[in-house]
Coordinates of N, CA, C and O in Angstrom, one line a residue:
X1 N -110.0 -73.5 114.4 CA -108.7 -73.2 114.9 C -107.6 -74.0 114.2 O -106.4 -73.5 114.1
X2 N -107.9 -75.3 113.8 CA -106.7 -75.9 113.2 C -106.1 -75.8 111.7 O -105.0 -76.1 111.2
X3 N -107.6 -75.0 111.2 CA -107.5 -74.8 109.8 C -106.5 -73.6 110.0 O -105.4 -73.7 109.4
X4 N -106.5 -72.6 110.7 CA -106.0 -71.6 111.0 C -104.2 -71.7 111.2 O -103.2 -71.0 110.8
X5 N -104.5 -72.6 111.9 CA -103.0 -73.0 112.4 C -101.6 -74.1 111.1 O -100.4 -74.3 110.9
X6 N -103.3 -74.4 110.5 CA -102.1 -75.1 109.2 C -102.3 -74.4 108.3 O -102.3 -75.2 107.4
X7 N -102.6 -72.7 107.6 CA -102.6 -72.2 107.0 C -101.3 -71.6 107.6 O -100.3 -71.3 106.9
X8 N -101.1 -71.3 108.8 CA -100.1 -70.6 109.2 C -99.2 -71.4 109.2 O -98.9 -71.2 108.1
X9 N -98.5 -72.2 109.6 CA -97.5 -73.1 110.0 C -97.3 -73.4 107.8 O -96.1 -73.3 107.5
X10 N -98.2 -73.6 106.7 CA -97.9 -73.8 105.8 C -97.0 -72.1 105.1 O -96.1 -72.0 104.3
X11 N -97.7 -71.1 105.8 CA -96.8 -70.3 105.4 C -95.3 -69.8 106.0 O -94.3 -69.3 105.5
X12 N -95.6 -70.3 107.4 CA -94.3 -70.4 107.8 C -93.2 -71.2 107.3 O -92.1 -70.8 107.1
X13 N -93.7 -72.6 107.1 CA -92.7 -73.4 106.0 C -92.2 -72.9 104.8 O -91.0 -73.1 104.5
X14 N -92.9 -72.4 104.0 CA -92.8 -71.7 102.4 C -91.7 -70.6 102.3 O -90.7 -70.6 101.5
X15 N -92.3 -69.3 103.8 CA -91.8 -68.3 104.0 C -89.9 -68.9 104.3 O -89.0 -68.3 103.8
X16 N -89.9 -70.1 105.2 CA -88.4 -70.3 105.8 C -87.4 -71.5 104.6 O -86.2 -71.6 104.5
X17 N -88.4 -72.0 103.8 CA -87.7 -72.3 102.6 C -86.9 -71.7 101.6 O -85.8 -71.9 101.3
X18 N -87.9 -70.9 101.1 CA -87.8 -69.3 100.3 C -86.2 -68.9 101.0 O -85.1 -69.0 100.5
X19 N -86.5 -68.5 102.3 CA -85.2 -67.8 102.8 C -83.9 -68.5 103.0 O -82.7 -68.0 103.1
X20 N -84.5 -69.8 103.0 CA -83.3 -70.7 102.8 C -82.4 -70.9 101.4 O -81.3 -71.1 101.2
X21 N -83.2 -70.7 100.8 CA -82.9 -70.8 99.4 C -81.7 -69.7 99.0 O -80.6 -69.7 98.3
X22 N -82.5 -68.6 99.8 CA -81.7 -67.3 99.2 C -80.6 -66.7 100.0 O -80.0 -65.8 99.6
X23 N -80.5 -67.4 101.4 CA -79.2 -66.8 102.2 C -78.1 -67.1 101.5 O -77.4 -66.2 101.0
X24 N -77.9 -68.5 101.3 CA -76.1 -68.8 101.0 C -76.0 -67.6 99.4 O -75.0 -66.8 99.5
X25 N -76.6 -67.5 98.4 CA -76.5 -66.6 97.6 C -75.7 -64.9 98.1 O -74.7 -64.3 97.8
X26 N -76.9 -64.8 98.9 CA -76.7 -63.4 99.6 C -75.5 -63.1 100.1 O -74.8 -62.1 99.7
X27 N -75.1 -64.1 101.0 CA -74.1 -64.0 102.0 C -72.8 -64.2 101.4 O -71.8 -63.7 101.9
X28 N -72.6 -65.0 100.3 CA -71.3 -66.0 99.5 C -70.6 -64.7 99.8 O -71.1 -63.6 99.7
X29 N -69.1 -65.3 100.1 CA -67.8 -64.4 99.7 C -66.7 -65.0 98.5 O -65.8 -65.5 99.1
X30 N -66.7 -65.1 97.7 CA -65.9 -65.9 96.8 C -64.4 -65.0 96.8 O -63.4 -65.5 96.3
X31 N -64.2 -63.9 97.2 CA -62.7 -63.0 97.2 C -62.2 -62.4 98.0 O -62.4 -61.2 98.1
X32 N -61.6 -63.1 98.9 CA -61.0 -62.5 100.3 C -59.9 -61.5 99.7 O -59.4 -60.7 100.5
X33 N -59.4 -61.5 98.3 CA -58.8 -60.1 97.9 C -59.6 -59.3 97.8 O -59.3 -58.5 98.6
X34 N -60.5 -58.9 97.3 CA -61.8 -57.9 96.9 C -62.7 -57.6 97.9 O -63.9 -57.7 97.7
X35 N -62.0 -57.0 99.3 CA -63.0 -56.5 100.1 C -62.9 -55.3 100.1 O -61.8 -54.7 100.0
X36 N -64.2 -54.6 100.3 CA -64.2 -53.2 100.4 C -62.7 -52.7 102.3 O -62.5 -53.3 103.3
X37 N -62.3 -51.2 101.6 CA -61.2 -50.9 102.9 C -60.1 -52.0 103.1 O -59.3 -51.8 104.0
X38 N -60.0 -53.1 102.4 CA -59.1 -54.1 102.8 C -57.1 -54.0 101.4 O -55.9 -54.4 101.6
X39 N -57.8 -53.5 100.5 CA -57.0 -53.9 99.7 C -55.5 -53.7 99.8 O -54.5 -54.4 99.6
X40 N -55.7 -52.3 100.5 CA -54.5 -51.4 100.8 C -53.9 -51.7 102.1 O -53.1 -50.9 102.7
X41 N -54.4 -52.8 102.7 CA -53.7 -52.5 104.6 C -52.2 -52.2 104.1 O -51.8 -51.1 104.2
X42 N -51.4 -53.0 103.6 CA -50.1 -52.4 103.7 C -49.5 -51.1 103.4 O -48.3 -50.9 103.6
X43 N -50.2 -50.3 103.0 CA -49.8 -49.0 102.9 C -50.3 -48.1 104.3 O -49.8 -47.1 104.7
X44 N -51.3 -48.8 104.8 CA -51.8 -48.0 106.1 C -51.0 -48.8 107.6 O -51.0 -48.4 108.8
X45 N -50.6 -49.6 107.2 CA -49.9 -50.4 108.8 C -48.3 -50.3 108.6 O -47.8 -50.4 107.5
X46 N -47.7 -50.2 109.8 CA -46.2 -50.1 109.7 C -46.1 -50.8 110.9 O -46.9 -50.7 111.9
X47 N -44.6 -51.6 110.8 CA -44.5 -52.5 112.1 C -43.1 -52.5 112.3 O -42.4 -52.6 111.3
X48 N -42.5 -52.4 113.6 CA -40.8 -52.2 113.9 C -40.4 -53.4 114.5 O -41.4 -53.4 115.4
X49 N -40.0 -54.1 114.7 CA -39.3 -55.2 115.8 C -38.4 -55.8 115.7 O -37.7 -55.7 114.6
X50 N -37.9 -56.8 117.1 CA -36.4 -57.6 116.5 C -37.4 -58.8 117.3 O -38.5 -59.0 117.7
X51 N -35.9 -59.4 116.9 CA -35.9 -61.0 117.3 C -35.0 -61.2 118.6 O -34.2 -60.2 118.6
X52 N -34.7 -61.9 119.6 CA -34.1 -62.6 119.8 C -34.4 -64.2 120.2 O -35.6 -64.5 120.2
X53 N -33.1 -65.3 120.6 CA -33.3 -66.7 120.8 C -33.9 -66.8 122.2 O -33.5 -66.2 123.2
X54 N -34.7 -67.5 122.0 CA -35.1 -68.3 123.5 C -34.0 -68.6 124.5 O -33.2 -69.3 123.9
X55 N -33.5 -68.3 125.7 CA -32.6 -68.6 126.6 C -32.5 -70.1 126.7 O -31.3 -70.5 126.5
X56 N -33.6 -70.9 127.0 CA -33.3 -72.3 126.9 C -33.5 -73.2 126.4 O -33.3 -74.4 126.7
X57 N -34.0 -72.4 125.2 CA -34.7 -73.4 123.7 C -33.8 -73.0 122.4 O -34.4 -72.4 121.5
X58 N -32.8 -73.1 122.3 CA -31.8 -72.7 120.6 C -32.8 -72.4 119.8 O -33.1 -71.2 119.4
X59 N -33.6 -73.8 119.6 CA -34.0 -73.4 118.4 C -36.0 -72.8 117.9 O -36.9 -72.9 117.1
X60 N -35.3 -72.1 119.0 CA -36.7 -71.0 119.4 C -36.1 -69.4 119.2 O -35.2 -68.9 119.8
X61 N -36.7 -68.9 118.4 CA -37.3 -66.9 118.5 C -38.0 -66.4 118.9 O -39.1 -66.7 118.4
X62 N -38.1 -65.5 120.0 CA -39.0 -64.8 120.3 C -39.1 -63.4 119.3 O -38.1 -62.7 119.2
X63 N -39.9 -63.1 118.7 CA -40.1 -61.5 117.7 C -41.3 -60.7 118.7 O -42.5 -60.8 118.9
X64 N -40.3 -59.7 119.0 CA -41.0 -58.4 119.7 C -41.6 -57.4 118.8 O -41.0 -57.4 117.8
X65 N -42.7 -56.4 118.8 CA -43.0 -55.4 117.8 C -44.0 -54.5 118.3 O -44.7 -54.7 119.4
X66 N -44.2 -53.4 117.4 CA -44.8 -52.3 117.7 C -45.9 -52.0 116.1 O -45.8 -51.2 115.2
X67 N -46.9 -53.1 116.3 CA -47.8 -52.0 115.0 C -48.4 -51.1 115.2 O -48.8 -50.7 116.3
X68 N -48.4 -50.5 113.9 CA -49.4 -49.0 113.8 C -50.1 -48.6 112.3 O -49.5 -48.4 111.3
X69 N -51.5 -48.7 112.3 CA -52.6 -48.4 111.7 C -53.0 -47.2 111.1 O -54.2 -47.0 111.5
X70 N -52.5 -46.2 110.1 CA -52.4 -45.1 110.2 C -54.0 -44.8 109.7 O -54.7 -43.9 110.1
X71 N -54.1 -45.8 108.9 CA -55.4 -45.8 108.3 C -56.7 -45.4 109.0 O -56.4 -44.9 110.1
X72 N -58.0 -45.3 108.7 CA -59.2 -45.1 109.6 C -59.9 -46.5 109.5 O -60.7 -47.0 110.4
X73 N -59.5 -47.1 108.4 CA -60.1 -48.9 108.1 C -60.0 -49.6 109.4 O -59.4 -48.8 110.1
X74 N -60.2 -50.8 110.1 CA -59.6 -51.8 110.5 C -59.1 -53.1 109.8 O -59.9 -53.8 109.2
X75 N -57.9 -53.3 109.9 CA -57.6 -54.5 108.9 C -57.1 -55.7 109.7 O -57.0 -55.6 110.9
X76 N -56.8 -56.7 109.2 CA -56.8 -58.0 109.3 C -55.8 -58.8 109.3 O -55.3 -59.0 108.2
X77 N -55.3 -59.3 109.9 CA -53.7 -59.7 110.0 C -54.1 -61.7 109.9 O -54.6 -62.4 110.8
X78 N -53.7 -62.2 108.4 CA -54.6 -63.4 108.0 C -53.4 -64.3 108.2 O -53.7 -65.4 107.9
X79 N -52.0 -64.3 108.7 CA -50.9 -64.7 108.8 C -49.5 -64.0 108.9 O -49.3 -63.0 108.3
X80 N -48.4 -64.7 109.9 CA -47.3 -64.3 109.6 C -46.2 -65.3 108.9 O -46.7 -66.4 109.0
X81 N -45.3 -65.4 108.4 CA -44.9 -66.3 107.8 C -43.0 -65.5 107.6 O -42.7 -64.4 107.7
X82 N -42.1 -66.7 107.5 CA -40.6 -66.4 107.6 C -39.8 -67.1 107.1 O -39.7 -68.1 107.8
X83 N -38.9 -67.2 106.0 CA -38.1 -68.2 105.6 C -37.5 -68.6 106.8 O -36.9 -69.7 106.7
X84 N -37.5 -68.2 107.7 CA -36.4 -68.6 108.5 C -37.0 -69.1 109.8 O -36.2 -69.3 110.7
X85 N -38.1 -69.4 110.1 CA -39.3 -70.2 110.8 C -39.7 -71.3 110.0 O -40.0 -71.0 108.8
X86 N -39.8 -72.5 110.4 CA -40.6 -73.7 110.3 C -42.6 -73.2 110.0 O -43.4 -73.4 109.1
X87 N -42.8 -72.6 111.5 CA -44.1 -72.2 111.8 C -43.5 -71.2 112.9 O -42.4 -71.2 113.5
X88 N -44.6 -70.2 112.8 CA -44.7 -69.0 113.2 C -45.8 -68.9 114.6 O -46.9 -68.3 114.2
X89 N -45.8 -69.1 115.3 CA -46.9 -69.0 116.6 C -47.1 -68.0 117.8 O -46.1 -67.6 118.3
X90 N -48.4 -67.5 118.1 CA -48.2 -65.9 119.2 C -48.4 -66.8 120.2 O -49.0 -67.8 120.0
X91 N -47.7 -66.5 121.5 CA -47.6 -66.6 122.6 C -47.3 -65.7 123.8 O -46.4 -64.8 123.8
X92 N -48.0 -65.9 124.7 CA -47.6 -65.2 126.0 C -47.0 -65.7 127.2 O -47.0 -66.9 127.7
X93 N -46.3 -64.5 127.9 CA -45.0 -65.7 128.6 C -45.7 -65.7 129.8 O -45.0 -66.3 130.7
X94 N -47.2 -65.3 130.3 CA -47.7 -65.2 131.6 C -48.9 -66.1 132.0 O -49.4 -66.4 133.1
X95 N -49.3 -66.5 130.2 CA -50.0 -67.2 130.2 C -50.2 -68.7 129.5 O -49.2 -69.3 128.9
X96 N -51.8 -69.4 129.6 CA -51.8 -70.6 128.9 C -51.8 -70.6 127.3 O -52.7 -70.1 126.7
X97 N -50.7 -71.4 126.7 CA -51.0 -71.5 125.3 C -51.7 -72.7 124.9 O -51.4 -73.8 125.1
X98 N -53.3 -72.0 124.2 CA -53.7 -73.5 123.8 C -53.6 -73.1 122.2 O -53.0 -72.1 121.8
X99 N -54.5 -74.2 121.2 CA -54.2 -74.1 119.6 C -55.5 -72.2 119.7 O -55.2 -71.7 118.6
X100 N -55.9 -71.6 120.1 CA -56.9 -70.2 120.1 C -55.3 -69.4 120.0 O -54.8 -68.7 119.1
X101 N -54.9 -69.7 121.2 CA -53.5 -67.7 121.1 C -52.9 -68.5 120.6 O -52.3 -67.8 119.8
X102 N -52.4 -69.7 120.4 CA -50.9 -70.1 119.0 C -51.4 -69.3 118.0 O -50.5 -68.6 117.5
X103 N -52.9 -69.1 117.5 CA -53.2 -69.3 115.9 C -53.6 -67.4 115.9 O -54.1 -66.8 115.0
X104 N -53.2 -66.7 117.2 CA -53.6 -65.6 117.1 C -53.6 -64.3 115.9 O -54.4 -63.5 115.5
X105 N -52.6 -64.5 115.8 CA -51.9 -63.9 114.6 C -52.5 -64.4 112.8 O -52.5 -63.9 111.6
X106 N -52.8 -65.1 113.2 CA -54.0 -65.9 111.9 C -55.4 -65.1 111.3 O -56.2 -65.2 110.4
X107 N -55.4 -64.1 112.6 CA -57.0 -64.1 112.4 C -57.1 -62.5 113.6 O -58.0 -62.3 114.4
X108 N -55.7 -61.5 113.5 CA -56.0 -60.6 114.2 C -56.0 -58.9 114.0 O -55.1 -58.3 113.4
X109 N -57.3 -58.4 114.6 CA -58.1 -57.2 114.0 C -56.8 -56.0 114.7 O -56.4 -56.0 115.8
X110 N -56.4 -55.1 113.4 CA -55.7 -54.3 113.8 C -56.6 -53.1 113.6 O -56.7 -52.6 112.5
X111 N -57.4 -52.5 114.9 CA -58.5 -51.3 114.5 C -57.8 -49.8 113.9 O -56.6 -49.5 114.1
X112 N -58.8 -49.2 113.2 CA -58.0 -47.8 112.3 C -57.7 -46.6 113.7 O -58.3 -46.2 114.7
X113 N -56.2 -46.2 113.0 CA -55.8 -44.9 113.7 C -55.6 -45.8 115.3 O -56.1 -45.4 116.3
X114 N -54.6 -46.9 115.2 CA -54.6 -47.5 116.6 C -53.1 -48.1 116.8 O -52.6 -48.4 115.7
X115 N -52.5 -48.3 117.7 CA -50.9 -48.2 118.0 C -51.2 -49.6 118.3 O -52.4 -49.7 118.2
X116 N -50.6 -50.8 118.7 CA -50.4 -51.8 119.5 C -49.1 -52.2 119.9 O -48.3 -51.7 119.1
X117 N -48.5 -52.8 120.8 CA -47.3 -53.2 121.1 C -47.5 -54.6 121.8 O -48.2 -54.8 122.8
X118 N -46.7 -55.4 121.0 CA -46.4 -57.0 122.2 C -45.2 -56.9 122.3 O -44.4 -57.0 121.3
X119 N -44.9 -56.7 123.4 CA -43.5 -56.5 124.4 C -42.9 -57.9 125.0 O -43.3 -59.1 124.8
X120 N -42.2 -57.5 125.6 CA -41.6 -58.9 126.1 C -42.4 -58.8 127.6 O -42.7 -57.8 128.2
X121 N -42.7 -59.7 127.8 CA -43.7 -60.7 128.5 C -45.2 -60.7 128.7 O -45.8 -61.2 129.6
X122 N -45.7 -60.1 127.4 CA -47.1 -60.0 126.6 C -47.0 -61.0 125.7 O -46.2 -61.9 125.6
X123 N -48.3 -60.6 124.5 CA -47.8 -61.5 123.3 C -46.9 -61.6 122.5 O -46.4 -60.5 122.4
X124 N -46.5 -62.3 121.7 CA -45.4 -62.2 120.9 C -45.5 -63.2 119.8 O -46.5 -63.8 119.6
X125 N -44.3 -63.4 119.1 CA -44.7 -64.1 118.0 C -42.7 -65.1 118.4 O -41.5 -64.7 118.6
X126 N -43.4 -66.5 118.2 CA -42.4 -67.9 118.6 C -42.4 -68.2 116.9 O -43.4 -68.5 116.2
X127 N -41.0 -68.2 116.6 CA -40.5 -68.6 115.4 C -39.4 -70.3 115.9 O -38.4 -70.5 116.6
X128 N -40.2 -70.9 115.3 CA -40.0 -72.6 115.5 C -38.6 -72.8 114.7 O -38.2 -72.1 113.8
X129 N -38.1 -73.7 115.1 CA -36.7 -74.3 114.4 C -36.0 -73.3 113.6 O -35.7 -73.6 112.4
X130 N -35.8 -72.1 114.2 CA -34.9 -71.1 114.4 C -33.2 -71.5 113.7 O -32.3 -72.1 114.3
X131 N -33.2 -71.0 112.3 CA -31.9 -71.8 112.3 C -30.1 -71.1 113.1 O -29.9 -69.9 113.1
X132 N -29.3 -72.1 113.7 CA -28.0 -71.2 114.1 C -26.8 -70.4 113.5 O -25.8 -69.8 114.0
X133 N -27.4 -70.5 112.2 CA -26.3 -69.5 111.4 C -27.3 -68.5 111.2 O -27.0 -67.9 110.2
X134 N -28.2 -68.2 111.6 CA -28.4 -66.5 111.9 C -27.7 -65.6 113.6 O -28.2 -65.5 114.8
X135 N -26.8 -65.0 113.1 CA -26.3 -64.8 114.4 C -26.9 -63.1 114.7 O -27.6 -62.4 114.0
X136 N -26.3 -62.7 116.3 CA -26.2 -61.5 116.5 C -26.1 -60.2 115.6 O -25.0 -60.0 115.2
X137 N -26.9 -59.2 115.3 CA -27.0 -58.2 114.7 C -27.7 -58.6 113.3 O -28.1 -57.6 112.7
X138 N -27.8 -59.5 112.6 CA -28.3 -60.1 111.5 C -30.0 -60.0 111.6 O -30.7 -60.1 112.6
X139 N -30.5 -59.9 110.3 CA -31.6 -59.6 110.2 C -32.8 -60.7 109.4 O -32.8 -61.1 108.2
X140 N -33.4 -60.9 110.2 CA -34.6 -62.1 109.9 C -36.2 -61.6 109.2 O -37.1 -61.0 109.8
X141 N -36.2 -61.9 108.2 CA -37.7 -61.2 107.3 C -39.0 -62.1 107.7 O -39.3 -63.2 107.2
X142 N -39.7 -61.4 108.6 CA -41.1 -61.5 108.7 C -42.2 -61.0 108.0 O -42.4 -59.8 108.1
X143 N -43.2 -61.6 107.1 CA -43.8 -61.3 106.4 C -45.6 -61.1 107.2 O -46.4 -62.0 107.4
X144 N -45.7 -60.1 107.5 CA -47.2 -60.3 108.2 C -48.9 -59.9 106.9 O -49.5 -58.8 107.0
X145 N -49.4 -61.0 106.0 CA -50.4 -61.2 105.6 C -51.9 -60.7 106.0 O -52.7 -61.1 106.9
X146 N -52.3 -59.6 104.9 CA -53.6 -59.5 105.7 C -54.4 -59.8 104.5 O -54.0 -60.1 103.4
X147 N -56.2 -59.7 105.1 CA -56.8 -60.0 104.9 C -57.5 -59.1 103.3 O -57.7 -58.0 103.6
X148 N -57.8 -59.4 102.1 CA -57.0 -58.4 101.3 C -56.4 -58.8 100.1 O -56.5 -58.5 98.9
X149 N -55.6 -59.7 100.7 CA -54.5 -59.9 99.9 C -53.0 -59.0 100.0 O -52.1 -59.7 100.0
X150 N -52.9 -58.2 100.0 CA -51.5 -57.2 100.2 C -51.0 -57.8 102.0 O -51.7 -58.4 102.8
X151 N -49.3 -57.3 102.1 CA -48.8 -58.1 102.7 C -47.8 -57.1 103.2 O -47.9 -56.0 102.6
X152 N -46.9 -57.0 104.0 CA -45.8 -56.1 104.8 C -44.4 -57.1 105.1 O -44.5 -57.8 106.1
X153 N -43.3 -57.3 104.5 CA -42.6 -57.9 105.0 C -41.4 -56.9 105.6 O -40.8 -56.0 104.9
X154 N -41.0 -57.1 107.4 CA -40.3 -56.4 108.0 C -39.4 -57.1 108.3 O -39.7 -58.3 108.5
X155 N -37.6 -56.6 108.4 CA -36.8 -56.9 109.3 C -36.6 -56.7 110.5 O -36.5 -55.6 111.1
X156 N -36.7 -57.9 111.0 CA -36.3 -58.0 112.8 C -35.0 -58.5 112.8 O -34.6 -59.5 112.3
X157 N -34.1 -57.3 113.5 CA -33.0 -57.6 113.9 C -32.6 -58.4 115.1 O -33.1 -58.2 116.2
X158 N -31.6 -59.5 115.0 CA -31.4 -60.8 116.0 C -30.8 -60.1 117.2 O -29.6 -59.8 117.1
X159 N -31.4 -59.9 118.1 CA -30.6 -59.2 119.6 C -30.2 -60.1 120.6 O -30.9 -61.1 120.6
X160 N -29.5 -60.0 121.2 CA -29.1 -61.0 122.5 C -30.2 -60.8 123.7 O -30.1 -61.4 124.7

């Protein structure tokens, strides 16, 4: 029985070596531009929104919006980014923000043929050190990054 048990356990080692050897090969992604269905999200997503300032924070934005997926893909929203933001962060006004929903927008799945909306007091997106010479009716450029490489930059108009 023991001969038995170290012929097996020696093939079990060999067998889990072997496969060790060959996962990280298998698996490697070296081109987050070069994924299959990814290349094009910006031709398949369209996004409308404004901005307005925080009531008790100046130098806070809140950016309201409406995406849509026209695509059948699901794609990948890898960042939002703004000249006119410091840092860019999703937040909700009902709930707890830890560093997971700040970084929401970093890392979020827009499924194919699918509408979404963050409204005002859902999620949204908090534009940091908001500068004061962007006033009323004036238009602030949000760039939303996906996964891919291709990118969407939208104007959000500054509302009261």
């Amino acid at each position: 029985m023991k001969r038995v048990q170290a012929i097996l356990a020696s093939l079990v080692t060999v067998f889990m070596t072997g496969s060790a050897l060959t996962l990280p090969e298998a698996y490697a992604q070296t081109d987050d531009n070069n994924l299959p269905g990814q290349k094009n999200a910006n031709r398949d997503i369209s996004i409308e929104g404004w901005i307005r300032r925080a009531p008790r924070y100046p130098t806070l934005a809140a950016a309201y919006f409406t995406i849509v997926n026209k695509g059948h893909e699901p794609h990948l929203i890898s960042g939002v980014t703004s000249p006119d933001c410091s840092d860019i962060e999703a937040f909700h006004s009902e709930q707890e923000v830890t560093s997971h929903t700040a970084n929401l927008f970093s890392h979020f799945t827009i499924p194919g043929d699918m509408t979404m909306v963050f409204p005002e007091g859902g999620y949204h997106l908090i534009c940091r050190n908001f500068p004061d010479t962007i006033k009323t009716g004036d238009t602030v450029p949000l760039t939303f990054k996906y996964l891919g490489g291709s990118s969407t930059t939208v104007s959000f108009k500054l509302r009261d």
